[in-house]
XYZ file of N, CA, C and O in Angstrom:
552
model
N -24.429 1.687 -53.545
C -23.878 0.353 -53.368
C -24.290 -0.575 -54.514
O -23.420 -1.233 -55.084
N -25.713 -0.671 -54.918
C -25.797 -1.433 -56.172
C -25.444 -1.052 -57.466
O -25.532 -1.800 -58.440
N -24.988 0.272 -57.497
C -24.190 0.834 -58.834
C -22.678 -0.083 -58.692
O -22.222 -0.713 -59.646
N -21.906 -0.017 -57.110
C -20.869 -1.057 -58.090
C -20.949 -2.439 -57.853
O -19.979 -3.119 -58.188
N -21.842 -2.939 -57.381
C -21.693 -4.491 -57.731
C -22.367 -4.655 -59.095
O -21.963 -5.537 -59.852
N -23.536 -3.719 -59.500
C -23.288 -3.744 -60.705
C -22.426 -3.535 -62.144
O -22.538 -4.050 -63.256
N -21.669 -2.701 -61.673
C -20.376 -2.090 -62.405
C -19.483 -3.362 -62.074
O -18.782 -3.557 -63.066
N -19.238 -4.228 -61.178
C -18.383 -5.005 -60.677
C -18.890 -6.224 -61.833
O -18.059 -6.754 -62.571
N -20.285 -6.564 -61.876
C -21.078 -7.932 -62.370
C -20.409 -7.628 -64.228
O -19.985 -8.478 -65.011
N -20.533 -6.275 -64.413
C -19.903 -6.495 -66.244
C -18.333 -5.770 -66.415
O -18.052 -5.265 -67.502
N -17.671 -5.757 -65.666
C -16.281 -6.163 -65.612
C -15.899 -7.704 -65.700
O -15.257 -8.206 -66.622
N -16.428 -8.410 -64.525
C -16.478 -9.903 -64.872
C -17.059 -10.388 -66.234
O -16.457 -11.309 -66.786
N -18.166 -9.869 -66.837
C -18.562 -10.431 -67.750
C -17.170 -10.143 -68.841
O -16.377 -10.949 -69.329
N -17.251 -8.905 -68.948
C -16.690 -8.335 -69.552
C -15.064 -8.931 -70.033
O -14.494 -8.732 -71.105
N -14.650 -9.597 -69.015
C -13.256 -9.802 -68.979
C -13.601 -11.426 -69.427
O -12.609 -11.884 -69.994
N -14.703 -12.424 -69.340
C -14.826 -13.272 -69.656
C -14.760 -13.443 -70.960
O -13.961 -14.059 -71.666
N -15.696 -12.823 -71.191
C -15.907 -12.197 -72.885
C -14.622 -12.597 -73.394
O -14.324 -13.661 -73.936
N -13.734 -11.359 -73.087
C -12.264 -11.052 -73.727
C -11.655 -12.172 -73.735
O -11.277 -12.498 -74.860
N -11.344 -13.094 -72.677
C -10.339 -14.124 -72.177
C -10.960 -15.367 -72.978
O -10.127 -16.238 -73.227
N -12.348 -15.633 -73.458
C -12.461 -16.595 -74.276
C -12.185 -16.778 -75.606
O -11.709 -17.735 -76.216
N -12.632 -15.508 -76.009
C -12.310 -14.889 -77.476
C -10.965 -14.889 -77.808
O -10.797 -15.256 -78.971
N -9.888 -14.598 -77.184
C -8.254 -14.173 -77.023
C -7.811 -15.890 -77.452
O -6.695 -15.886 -77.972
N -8.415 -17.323 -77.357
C -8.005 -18.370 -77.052
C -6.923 -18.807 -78.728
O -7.224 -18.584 -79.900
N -6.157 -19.211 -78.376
C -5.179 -18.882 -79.850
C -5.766 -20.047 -80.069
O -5.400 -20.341 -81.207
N -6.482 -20.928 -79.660
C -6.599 -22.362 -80.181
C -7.718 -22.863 -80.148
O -8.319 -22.733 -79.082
N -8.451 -23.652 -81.334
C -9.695 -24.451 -80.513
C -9.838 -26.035 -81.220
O -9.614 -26.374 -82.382
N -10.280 -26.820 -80.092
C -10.116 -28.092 -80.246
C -11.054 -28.899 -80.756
O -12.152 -28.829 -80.204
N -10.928 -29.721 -81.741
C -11.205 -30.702 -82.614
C -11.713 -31.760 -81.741
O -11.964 -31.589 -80.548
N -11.893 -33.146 -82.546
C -12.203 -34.301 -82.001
C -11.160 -35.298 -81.675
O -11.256 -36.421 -81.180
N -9.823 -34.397 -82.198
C -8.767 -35.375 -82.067
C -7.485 -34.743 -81.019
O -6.584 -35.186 -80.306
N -7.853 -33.894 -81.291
C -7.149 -32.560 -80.821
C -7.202 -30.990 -81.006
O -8.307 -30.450 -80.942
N -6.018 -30.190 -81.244
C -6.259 -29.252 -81.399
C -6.040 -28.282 -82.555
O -5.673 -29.072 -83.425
N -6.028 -27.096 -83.112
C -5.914 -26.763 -84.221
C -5.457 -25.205 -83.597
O -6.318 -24.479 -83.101
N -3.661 -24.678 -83.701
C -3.197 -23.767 -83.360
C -3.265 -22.401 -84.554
O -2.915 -22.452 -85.733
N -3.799 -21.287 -83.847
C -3.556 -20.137 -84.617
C -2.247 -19.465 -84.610
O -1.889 -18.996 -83.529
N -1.505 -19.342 -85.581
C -0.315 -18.634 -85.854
C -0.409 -17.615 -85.810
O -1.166 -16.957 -86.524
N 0.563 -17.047 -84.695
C -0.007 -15.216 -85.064
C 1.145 -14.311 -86.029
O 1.108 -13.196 -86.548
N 2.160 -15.402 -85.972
C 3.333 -15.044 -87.149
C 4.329 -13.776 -86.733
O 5.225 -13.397 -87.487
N 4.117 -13.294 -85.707
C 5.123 -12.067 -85.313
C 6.434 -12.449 -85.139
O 7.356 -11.647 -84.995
N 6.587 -14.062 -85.150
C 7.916 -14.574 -85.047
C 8.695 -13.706 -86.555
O 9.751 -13.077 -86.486
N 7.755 -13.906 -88.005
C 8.495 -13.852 -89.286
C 8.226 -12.406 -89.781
O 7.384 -11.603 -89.379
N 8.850 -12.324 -90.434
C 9.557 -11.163 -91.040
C 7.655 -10.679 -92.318
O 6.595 -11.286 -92.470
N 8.074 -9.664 -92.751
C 6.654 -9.596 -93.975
C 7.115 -10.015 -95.373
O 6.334 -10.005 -96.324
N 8.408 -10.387 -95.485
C 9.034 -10.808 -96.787
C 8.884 -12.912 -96.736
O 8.940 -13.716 -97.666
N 8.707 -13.115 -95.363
C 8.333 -14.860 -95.500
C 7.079 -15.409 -94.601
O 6.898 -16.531 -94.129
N 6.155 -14.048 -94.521
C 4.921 -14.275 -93.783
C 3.966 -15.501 -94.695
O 3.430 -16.549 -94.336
N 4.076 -14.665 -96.267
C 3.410 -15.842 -96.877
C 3.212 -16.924 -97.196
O 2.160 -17.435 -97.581
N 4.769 -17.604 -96.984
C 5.145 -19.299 -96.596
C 4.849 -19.460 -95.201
O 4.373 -20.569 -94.955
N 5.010 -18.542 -94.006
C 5.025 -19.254 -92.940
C 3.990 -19.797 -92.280
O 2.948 -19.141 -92.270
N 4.026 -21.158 -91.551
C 2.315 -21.528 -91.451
C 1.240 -20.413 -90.805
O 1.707 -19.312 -90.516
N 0.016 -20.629 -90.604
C -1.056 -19.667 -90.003
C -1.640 -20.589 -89.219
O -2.348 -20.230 -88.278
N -1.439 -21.804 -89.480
C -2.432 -22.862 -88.513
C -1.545 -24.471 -88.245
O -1.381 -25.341 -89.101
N -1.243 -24.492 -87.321
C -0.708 -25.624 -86.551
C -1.564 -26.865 -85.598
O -1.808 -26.703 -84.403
N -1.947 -28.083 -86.361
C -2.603 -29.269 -85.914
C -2.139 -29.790 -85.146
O -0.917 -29.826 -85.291
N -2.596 -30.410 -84.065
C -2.143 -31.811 -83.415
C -3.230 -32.128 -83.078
O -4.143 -31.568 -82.470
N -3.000 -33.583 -83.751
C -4.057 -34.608 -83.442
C -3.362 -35.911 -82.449
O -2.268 -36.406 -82.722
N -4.014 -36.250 -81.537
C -3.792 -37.449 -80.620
C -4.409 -38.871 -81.944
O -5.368 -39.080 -82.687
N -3.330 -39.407 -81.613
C -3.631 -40.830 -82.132
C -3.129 -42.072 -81.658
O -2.851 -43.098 -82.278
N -3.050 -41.753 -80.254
C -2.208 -42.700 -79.647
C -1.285 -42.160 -78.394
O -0.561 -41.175 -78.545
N -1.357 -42.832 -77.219
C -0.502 -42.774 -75.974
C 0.635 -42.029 -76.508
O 0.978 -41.038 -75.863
N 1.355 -42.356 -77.686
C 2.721 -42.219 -77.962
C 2.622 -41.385 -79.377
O 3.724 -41.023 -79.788
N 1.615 -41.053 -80.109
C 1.239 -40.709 -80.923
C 0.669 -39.684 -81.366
O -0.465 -39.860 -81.812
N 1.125 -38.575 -81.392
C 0.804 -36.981 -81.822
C 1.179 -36.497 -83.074
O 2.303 -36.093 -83.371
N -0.145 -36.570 -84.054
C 0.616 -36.283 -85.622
C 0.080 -34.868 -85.756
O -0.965 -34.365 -85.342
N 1.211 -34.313 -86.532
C 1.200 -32.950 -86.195
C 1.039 -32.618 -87.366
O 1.267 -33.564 -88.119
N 0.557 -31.098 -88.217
C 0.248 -30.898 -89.878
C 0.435 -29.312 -89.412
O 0.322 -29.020 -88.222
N 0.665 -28.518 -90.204
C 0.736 -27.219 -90.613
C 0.235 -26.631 -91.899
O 0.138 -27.418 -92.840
N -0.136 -25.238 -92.117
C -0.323 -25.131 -93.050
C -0.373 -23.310 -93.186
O -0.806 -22.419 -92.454
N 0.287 -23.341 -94.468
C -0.302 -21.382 -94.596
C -1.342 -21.429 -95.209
O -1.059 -20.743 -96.191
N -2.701 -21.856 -95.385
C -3.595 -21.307 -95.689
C -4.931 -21.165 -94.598
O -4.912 -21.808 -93.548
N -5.871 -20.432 -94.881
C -6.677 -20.421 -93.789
C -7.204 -21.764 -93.303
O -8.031 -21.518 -92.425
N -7.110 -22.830 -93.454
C -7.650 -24.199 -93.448
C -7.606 -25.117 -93.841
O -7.620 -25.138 -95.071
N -7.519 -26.585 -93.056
C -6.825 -27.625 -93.971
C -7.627 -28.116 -94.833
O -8.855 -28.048 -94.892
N -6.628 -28.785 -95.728
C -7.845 -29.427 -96.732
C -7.240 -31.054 -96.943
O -6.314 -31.660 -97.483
N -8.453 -31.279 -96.121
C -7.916 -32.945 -95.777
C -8.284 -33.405 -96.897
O -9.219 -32.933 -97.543
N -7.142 -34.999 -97.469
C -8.088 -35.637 -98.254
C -8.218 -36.930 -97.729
O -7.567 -36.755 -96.699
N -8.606 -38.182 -97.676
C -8.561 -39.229 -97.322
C -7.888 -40.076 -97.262
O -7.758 -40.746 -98.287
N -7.185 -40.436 -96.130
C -5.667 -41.031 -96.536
C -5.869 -42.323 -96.817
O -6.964 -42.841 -96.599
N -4.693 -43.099 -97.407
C -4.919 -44.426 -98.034
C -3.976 -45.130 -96.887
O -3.994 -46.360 -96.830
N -2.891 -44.152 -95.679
C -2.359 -45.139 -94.784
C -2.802 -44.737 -93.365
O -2.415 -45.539 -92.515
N -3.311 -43.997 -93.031
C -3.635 -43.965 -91.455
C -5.375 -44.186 -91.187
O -6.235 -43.324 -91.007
N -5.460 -45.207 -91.222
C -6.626 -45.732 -90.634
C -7.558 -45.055 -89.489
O -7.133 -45.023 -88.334
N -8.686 -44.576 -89.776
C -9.986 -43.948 -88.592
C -9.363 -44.796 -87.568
O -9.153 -46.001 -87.700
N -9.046 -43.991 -86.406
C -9.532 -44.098 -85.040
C -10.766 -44.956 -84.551
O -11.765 -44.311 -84.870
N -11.179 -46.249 -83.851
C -12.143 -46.018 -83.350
C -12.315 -45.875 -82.174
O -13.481 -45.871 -81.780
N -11.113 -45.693 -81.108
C -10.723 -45.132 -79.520
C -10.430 -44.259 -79.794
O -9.580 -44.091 -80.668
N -11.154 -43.091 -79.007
C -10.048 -42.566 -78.694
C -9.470 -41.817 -77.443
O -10.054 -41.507 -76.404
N -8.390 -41.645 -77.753
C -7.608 -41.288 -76.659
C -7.413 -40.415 -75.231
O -6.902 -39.325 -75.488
N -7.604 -40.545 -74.216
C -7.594 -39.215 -73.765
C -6.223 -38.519 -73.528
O -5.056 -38.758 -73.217
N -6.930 -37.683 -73.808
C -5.582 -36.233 -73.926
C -6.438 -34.991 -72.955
O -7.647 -35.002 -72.723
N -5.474 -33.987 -72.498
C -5.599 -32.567 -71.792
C -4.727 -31.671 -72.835
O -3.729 -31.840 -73.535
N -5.879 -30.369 -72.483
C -4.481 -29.050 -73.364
C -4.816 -27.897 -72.215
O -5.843 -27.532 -71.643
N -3.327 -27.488 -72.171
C -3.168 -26.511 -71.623
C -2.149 -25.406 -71.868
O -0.986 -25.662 -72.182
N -2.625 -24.152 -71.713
C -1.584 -22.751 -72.104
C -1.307 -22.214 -71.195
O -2.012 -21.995 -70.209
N -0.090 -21.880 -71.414
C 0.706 -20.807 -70.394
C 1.448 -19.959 -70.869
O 2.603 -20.018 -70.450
N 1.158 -18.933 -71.823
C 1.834 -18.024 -72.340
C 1.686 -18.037 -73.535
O 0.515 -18.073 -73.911
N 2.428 -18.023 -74.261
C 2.474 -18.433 -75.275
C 2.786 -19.778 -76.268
O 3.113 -19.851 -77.453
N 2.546 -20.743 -75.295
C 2.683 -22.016 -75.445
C 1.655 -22.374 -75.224
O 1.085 -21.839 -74.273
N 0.903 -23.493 -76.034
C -0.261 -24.888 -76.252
C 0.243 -25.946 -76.063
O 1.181 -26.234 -76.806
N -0.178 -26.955 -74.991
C 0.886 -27.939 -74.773
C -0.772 -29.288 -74.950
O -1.828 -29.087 -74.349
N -0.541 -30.460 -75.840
C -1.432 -31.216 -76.138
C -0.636 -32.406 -75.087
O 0.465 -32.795 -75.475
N -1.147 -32.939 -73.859
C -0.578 -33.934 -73.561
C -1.960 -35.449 -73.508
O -3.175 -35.491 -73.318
N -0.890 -36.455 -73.791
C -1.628 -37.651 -73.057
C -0.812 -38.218 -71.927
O 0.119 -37.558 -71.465
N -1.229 -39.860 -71.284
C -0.329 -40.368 -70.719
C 1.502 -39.956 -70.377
O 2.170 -39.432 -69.486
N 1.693 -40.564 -71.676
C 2.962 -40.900 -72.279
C 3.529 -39.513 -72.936
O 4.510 -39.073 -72.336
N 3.166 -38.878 -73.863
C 3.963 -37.634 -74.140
C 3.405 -36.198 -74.342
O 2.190 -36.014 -74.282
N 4.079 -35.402 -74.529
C 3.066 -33.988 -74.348
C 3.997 -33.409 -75.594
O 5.205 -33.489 -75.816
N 2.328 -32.469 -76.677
C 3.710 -32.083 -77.687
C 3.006 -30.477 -77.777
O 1.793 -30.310 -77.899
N 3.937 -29.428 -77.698
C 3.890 -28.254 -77.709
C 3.987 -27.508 -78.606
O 5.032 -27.622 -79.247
N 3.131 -26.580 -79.004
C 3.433 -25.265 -80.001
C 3.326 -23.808 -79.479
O 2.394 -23.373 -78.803
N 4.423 -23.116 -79.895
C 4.960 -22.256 -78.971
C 3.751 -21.207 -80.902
O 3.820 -21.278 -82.129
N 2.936 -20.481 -79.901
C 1.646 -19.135 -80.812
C 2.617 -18.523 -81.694
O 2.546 -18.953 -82.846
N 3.737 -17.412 -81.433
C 4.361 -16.792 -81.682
C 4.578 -17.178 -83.416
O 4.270 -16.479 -84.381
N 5.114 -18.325 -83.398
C 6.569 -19.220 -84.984
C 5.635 -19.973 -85.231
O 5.374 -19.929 -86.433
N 4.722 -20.942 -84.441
C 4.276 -22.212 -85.151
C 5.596 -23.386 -84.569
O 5.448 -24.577 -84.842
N 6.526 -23.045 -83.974
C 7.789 -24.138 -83.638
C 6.716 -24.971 -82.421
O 5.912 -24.701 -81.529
N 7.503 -26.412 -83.267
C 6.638 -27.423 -82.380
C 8.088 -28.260 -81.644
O 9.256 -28.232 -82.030
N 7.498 -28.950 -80.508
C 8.769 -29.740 -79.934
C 7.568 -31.004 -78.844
O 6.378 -30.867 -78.560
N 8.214 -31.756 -78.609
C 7.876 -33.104 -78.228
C 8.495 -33.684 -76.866
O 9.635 -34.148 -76.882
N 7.714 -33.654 -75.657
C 8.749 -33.840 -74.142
C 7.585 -35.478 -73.838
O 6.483 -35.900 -74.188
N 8.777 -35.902 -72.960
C 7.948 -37.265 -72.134
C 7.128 -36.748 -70.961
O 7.288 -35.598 -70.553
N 6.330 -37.509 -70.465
C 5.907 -37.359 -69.371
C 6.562 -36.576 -68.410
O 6.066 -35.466 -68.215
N 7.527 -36.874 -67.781
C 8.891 -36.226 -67.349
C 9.151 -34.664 -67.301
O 9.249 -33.926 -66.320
N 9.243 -34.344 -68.842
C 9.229 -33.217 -69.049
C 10.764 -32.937 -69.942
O 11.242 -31.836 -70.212
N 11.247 -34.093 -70.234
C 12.378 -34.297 -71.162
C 12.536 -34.008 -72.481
O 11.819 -34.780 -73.116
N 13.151 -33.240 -73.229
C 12.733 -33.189 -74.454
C 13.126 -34.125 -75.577
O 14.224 -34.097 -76.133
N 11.936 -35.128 -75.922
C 12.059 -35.966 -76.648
C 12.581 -35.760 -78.217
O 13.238 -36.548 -78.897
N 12.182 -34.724 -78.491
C 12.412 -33.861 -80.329
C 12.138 -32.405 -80.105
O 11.389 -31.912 -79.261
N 12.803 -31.859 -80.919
C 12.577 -30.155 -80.466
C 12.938 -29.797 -82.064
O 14.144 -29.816 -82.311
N 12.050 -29.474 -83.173
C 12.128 -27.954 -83.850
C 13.387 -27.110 -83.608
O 13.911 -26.891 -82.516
N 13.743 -26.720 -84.692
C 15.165 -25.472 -84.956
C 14.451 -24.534 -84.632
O 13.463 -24.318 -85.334
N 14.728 -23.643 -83.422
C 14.136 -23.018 -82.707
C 13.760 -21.725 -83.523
O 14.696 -21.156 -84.084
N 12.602 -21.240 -83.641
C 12.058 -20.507 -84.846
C 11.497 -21.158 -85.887
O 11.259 -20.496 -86.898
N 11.145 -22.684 -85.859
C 10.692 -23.108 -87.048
C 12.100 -23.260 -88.057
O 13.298 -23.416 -87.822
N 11.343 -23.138 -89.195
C 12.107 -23.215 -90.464
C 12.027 -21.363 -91.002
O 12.836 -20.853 -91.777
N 11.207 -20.857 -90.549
C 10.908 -19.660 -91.280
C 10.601 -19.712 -92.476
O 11.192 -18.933 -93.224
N 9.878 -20.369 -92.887
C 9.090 -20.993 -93.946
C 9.920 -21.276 -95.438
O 9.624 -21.215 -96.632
N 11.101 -21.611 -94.650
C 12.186 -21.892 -95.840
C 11.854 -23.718 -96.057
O 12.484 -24.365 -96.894
């Protein structure tokens, strides 16, 4: 009997392990920072297509979004968007293959697969939606 609740105790671990590690995304101070896994694109436009998809909360109404194909952004200091000194609350949550960054007022999504981002209200309306597939790094 204590062989399988022990066998039982590192299955749980075990699967914890996996299910944290697996997380396509991890979150910033502003938001979140999406891993591209690129199986959407072809191997002839993998190298344009992004690898990492931002959203940062900056506002109730305000989700600025950045992409990029290289392993990491390289911020420089902007001369028009002014430091935060609120900030906002926001929730993220996945369900598949979708990262959905919401606040209040709007929720903006990146579907793992493309990097395609799209923008719904509270509601669940779609406020802006991405050419479905991205651009394919055209």
């Amino acid at each position: 009997m204590k062989h399988i609740s022990i066998l039982s105790c590192i299955a749980i671990a075990t699967t914890m392990i996996v299910s944290c590690s697996n997380r396509a995304y991890r979150e910033t101070d502003q938001g979140i920072i999406v891993k591209v896994n690129n199986s959407f694109y072809s191997e002839i436009t993998e190298a344009r297509s992004p690898k990492l998809v931002r959203l940062q909360v900056l506002g109730n109404k305000i989700i600025h979004v950045s992409a990029t194909a290289e392993d990491s952004f390289k911020d420089k200091e902007s001369l028009i968007v002014i430091p935060q000194e609120v900030k906002t609350p926001y929730s993220v949550s996945q369900q598949g293959d979708t990262i959905t960054v919401s606040t209040s007022a709007i929720n903006a999504s990146v579907l793992c697969s493309s990097g395609e981002v799209w923008f719904t209200d509270s509601l669940g309306n779609i406020i802006l939606q991405e050419k479905q597939g991205g651009d394919g790094g055209k």
